[in-house]
Structure formats: C-alpha cells, structure tokens
PDB file of C-alpha atoms in Angstrom:
ATOM      1  CA  MET I   5     -20.984  31.785  -4.872  1.00 49.00           C
ATOM      2  CA  ALA I   6     -19.885  35.288  -5.369  1.00 52.00           C
ATOM      3  CA  THR I   7     -19.349  36.922  -8.542  1.00 49.00           C
ATOM      4  CA  SER I   8     -15.763  37.461  -9.512  1.00 47.00           C
ATOM      5  CA  SER I   9     -13.958  39.979 -11.544  1.00 72.00           C
ATOM      6  CA  ARG I  10     -11.958  37.299 -13.241  1.00 85.00           C
ATOM      7  CA  PRO I  11     -13.194  36.158 -16.633  1.00 90.00           C
ATOM      8  CA  CYS I  12     -14.030  32.542 -17.411  1.00 92.00           C
ATOM      9  CA  SER I  13     -10.890  30.493 -18.063  1.00 91.00           C
ATOM     10  CA  ILE I  14     -12.148  29.452 -21.397  1.00 92.00           C
ATOM     11  CA  GLU I  15     -10.549  31.943 -23.882  1.00 90.00           C
ATOM     12  CA  ALA I  16     -13.518  32.443 -26.205  1.00 92.00           C
ATOM     13  CA  CYS I  17     -15.809  32.983 -23.416  1.00 92.00           C
ATOM     14  CA  LYS I  18     -16.750  36.707 -22.399  1.00 89.00           C
ATOM     15  CA  SER I  19     -19.003  35.736 -19.475  1.00 89.00           C
ATOM     16  CA  PRO I  20     -17.607  36.524 -15.963  1.00 90.00           C
ATOM     17  CA  SER I  21     -16.438  33.625 -13.890  1.00 89.00           C
ATOM     18  CA  ARG I  22     -18.851  32.480 -11.084  1.00 87.00           C
ATOM     19  CA  THR I  23     -16.559  30.197  -9.107  1.00 90.00           C
ATOM     20  CA  VAL I  24     -13.203  28.711  -9.040  1.00 91.00           C
ATOM     21  CA  CYS I  25     -12.764  24.733  -9.383  1.00 89.00           C
ATOM     22  CA  ILE I  26     -10.884  23.437  -6.477  1.00 87.00           C
ATOM     23  CA  CYS I  27      -9.488  20.570  -8.551  1.00 83.00           C
ATOM     24  CA  CYS I  28      -7.773  22.765 -11.282  1.00 90.00           C
ATOM     25  CA  ASP I  29      -7.828  26.163  -9.683  1.00 90.00           C
ATOM     26  CA  LYS I  30      -9.443  27.764 -12.872  1.00 92.00           C
ATOM     27  CA  CYS I  31     -12.354  30.097 -12.966  1.00 93.00           C
ATOM     28  CA  TYR I  32     -15.512  29.202 -14.848  1.00 93.00           C
ATOM     29  CA  CYS I  33     -18.783  30.681 -15.857  1.00 92.00           C
ATOM     30  CA  MET I  34     -21.752  28.773 -14.908  1.00 91.00           C
ATOM     31  CA  GLU I  35     -21.991  27.182 -18.377  1.00 92.00           C
ATOM     32  CA  HIS I  36     -18.327  26.170 -18.613  1.00 93.00           C
ATOM     33  CA  LEU I  37     -18.394  25.055 -14.829  1.00 91.00           C
ATOM     34  CA  ALA I  38     -21.154  22.500 -15.811  1.00 91.00           C
ATOM     35  CA  GLN I  39     -19.112  21.257 -18.848  1.00 93.00           C
ATOM     36  CA  HIS I  40     -16.059  21.084 -16.665  1.00 93.00           C
ATOM     37  CA  PHE I  41     -17.807  19.099 -14.021  1.00 90.00           C
ATOM     38  CA  GLY I  42     -19.083  16.826 -16.800  1.00 91.00           C
ATOM     39  CA  ARG I  43     -15.630  16.053 -17.985  1.00 90.00           C
ATOM     40  CA  ILE I  44     -14.488  15.304 -14.398  1.00 88.00           C
ATOM     41  CA  ASN I  45     -17.312  13.182 -13.795  1.00 87.00           C
ATOM     42  CA  ASN I  46     -16.688  11.243 -17.023  1.00 88.00           C
ATOM     43  CA  LYS I  47     -13.223  10.424 -15.749  1.00 86.00           C
ATOM     44  CA  ILE I  48     -14.536   8.943 -12.410  1.00 88.00           C
ATOM     45  CA  PRO I  49     -15.588   5.584 -13.937  1.00 90.00           C
ATOM     46  CA  PRO I  50     -12.425   4.773 -15.738  1.00 89.00           C
ATOM     47  CA  LEU I  51     -10.537   5.800 -12.623  1.00 89.00           C
ATOM     48  CA  SER I  52     -12.856   3.764 -10.403  1.00 91.00           C
ATOM     49  CA  ASP I  53     -12.340   0.742 -12.669  1.00 92.00           C
ATOM     50  CA  LYS I  54      -8.530   1.238 -12.293  1.00 94.00           C
ATOM     51  CA  ILE I  55      -8.802   1.240  -8.506  1.00 94.00           C
ATOM     52  CA  ASN I  56     -11.016  -1.831  -8.500  1.00 93.00           C
ATOM     53  CA  GLY I  57      -8.586  -3.629 -10.722  1.00 93.00           C
ATOM     54  CA  LEU I  58      -5.605  -2.661  -8.628  1.00 93.00           C
ATOM     55  CA  ALA I  59      -7.463  -3.911  -5.527  1.00 92.00           C
ATOM     56  CA  LYS I  60      -8.238  -7.249  -7.092  1.00 91.00           C
ATOM     57  CA  ARG I  61      -4.514  -7.748  -7.947  1.00 88.00           C
ATOM     58  CA  LEU I  62      -3.588  -6.780  -4.478  1.00 86.00           C
ATOM     59  CA  ASN I  63      -6.064  -9.230  -2.914  1.00 84.00           C
ATOM     60  CA  LYS I  64      -4.852 -11.876  -5.456  1.00 81.00           C
ATOM     61  CA  PHE I  65      -1.207 -11.151  -4.456  1.00 75.00           C
ATOM     62  CA  ALA I  66      -2.073 -11.257  -0.815  1.00 71.00           C
ATOM     63  CA  SER I  67      -3.736 -14.670  -1.076  1.00 70.00           C
ATOM     64  CA  ILE I  68      -0.678 -16.046  -2.951  1.00 71.00           C
ATOM     65  CA  GLU I  69       1.920 -14.670  -0.802  1.00 65.00           C
ATOM     66  CA  PRO I  70       0.976 -16.387   2.443  1.00 75.00           C
ATOM     67  CA  SER I  71       1.698 -19.875   1.113  1.00 79.00           C
ATOM     68  CA  TYR I  72       5.226 -18.737   0.542  1.00 81.00           C
ATOM     69  CA  LEU I  73       5.518 -17.152   4.085  1.00 85.00           C
ATOM     70  CA  VAL I  74       4.066 -20.273   5.496  1.00 87.00           C
ATOM     71  CA  ALA I  75       6.747 -22.438   4.030  1.00 90.00           C
ATOM     72  CA  LEU I  76       9.354 -19.621   5.089  1.00 92.00           C
ATOM     73  CA  GLU I  77       8.053 -19.678   8.652  1.00 93.00           C
ATOM     74  CA  LYS I  78       8.183 -23.493   8.733  1.00 95.00           C
ATOM     75  CA  TRP I  79      11.682 -23.406   7.485  1.00 97.00           C
ATOM     76  CA  ARG I  80      12.724 -20.829  10.059  1.00 97.00           C
ATOM     77  CA  VAL I  81      11.140 -22.851  12.974  1.00 97.00           C
ATOM     78  CA  GLU I  82      12.859 -26.093  11.779  1.00 98.00           C
ATOM     79  CA  ALA I  83      16.268 -24.340  11.497  1.00 98.00           C
ATOM     80  CA  HIS I  84      15.822 -22.858  14.973  1.00 98.00           C
ATOM     81  CA  LYS I  85      15.055 -26.293  16.350  1.00 98.00           C
ATOM     82  CA  THR I  86      18.167 -27.630  14.578  1.00 98.00           C
ATOM     83  CA  VAL I  87      20.327 -24.957  16.230  1.00 98.00           C
ATOM     84  CA  GLU I  88      18.662 -25.474  19.542  1.00 97.00           C
ATOM     85  CA  ASP I  89      19.055 -29.218  19.435  1.00 97.00           C
ATOM     86  CA  TYR I  90      22.902 -28.859  18.444  1.00 97.00           C
ATOM     87  CA  TYR I  91      23.363 -26.365  21.310  1.00 97.00           C
ATOM     88  CA  GLU I  92      21.619 -28.476  23.889  1.00 97.00           C
ATOM     89  CA  SER I  93      23.786 -31.546  22.535  1.00 97.00           C
ATOM     90  CA  LYS I  94      27.005 -29.540  22.878  1.00 97.00           C
ATOM     91  CA  ARG I  95      25.928 -28.227  26.254  1.00 96.00           C
ATOM     92  CA  ARG I  96      25.341 -31.623  27.573  1.00 96.00           C
ATOM     93  CA  ASP I  97      28.641 -32.952  26.199  1.00 96.00           C
ATOM     94  CA  PHE I  98      30.417 -29.961  27.931  1.00 95.00           C
ATOM     95  CA  ILE I  99      28.709 -30.597  31.286  1.00 95.00           C
ATOM     96  CA  ASP I 100      29.317 -34.263  31.101  1.00 94.00           C
ATOM     97  CA  ASP I 101      32.920 -33.564  30.227  1.00 93.00           C
ATOM     98  CA  ARG I 102      33.377 -31.303  33.252  1.00 93.00           C
ATOM     99  CA  ARG I 103      31.684 -33.664  35.662  1.00 92.00           C
ATOM    100  CA  GLY I 104      33.913 -36.549  34.331  1.00 90.00           C
ATOM    101  CA  LYS I 105      37.083 -34.353  34.922  1.00 87.00           C
ATOM    102  CA  LEU I 106      35.828 -33.336  38.302  1.00 87.00           C
ATOM    103  CA  GLU I 107      35.107 -36.798  39.304  1.00 88.00           C
ATOM    104  CA  LYS I 108      38.681 -37.885  38.451  1.00 87.00           C
ATOM    105  CA  GLU I 109      40.243 -35.097  40.526  1.00 78.00           C
TER     106      GLU I 109
END
C-alpha cells in the first residue's frame, strides 16, 4: 500500500493514511484501518443471520405455495376440459343438424 498525502479520516488522528477503504471510500492509518475492519467484521454475523433468516422464510413460502398452485392448475385443467367438452358437444350438434338438413334436401 502506498503512502498517501491525505490524513487519516479520524479527526483526532494525526497519522498519515495508508489506504482507502473500498467500502466507505475513507482514508485510514494502519491503526484505525484495523479498527475499521474490526467494526465491519462485527457486522457480518448479524447480516449473515438476517440473510439466513430470509432464506428460511423464502424456502418456507416456496414449500407452501405449490399446494395453492397445484389446486389452481387442477382447476385450470378441469375448466379447460369443461369448455372443450361443451365445444365438442355443440360442434357435433351443429354437424348433425347440417347433415339432417342436407339429407332432407
């Protein structure tokens, strides 16, 4: 890490900064950089716990949702069959009616 002419971002610190944190874009001397990384690392477990909690909720939702989707899909198939059966019935009636009229002519 190259020495920077910018001071450490901590107000009371007179040490020159040694690096810029890519997370917050602030300059830190080595001592304050270590403290900064410590604070960041302390935030990781709670964040990880939140992510894991959200993943569990999502998985629970995903396991519940298919039962509703299965019922909806069953209804869709049955509704399509009802429409198809009605169509076929009316189609046959129409054809039979036309044949009957043609035979009378």
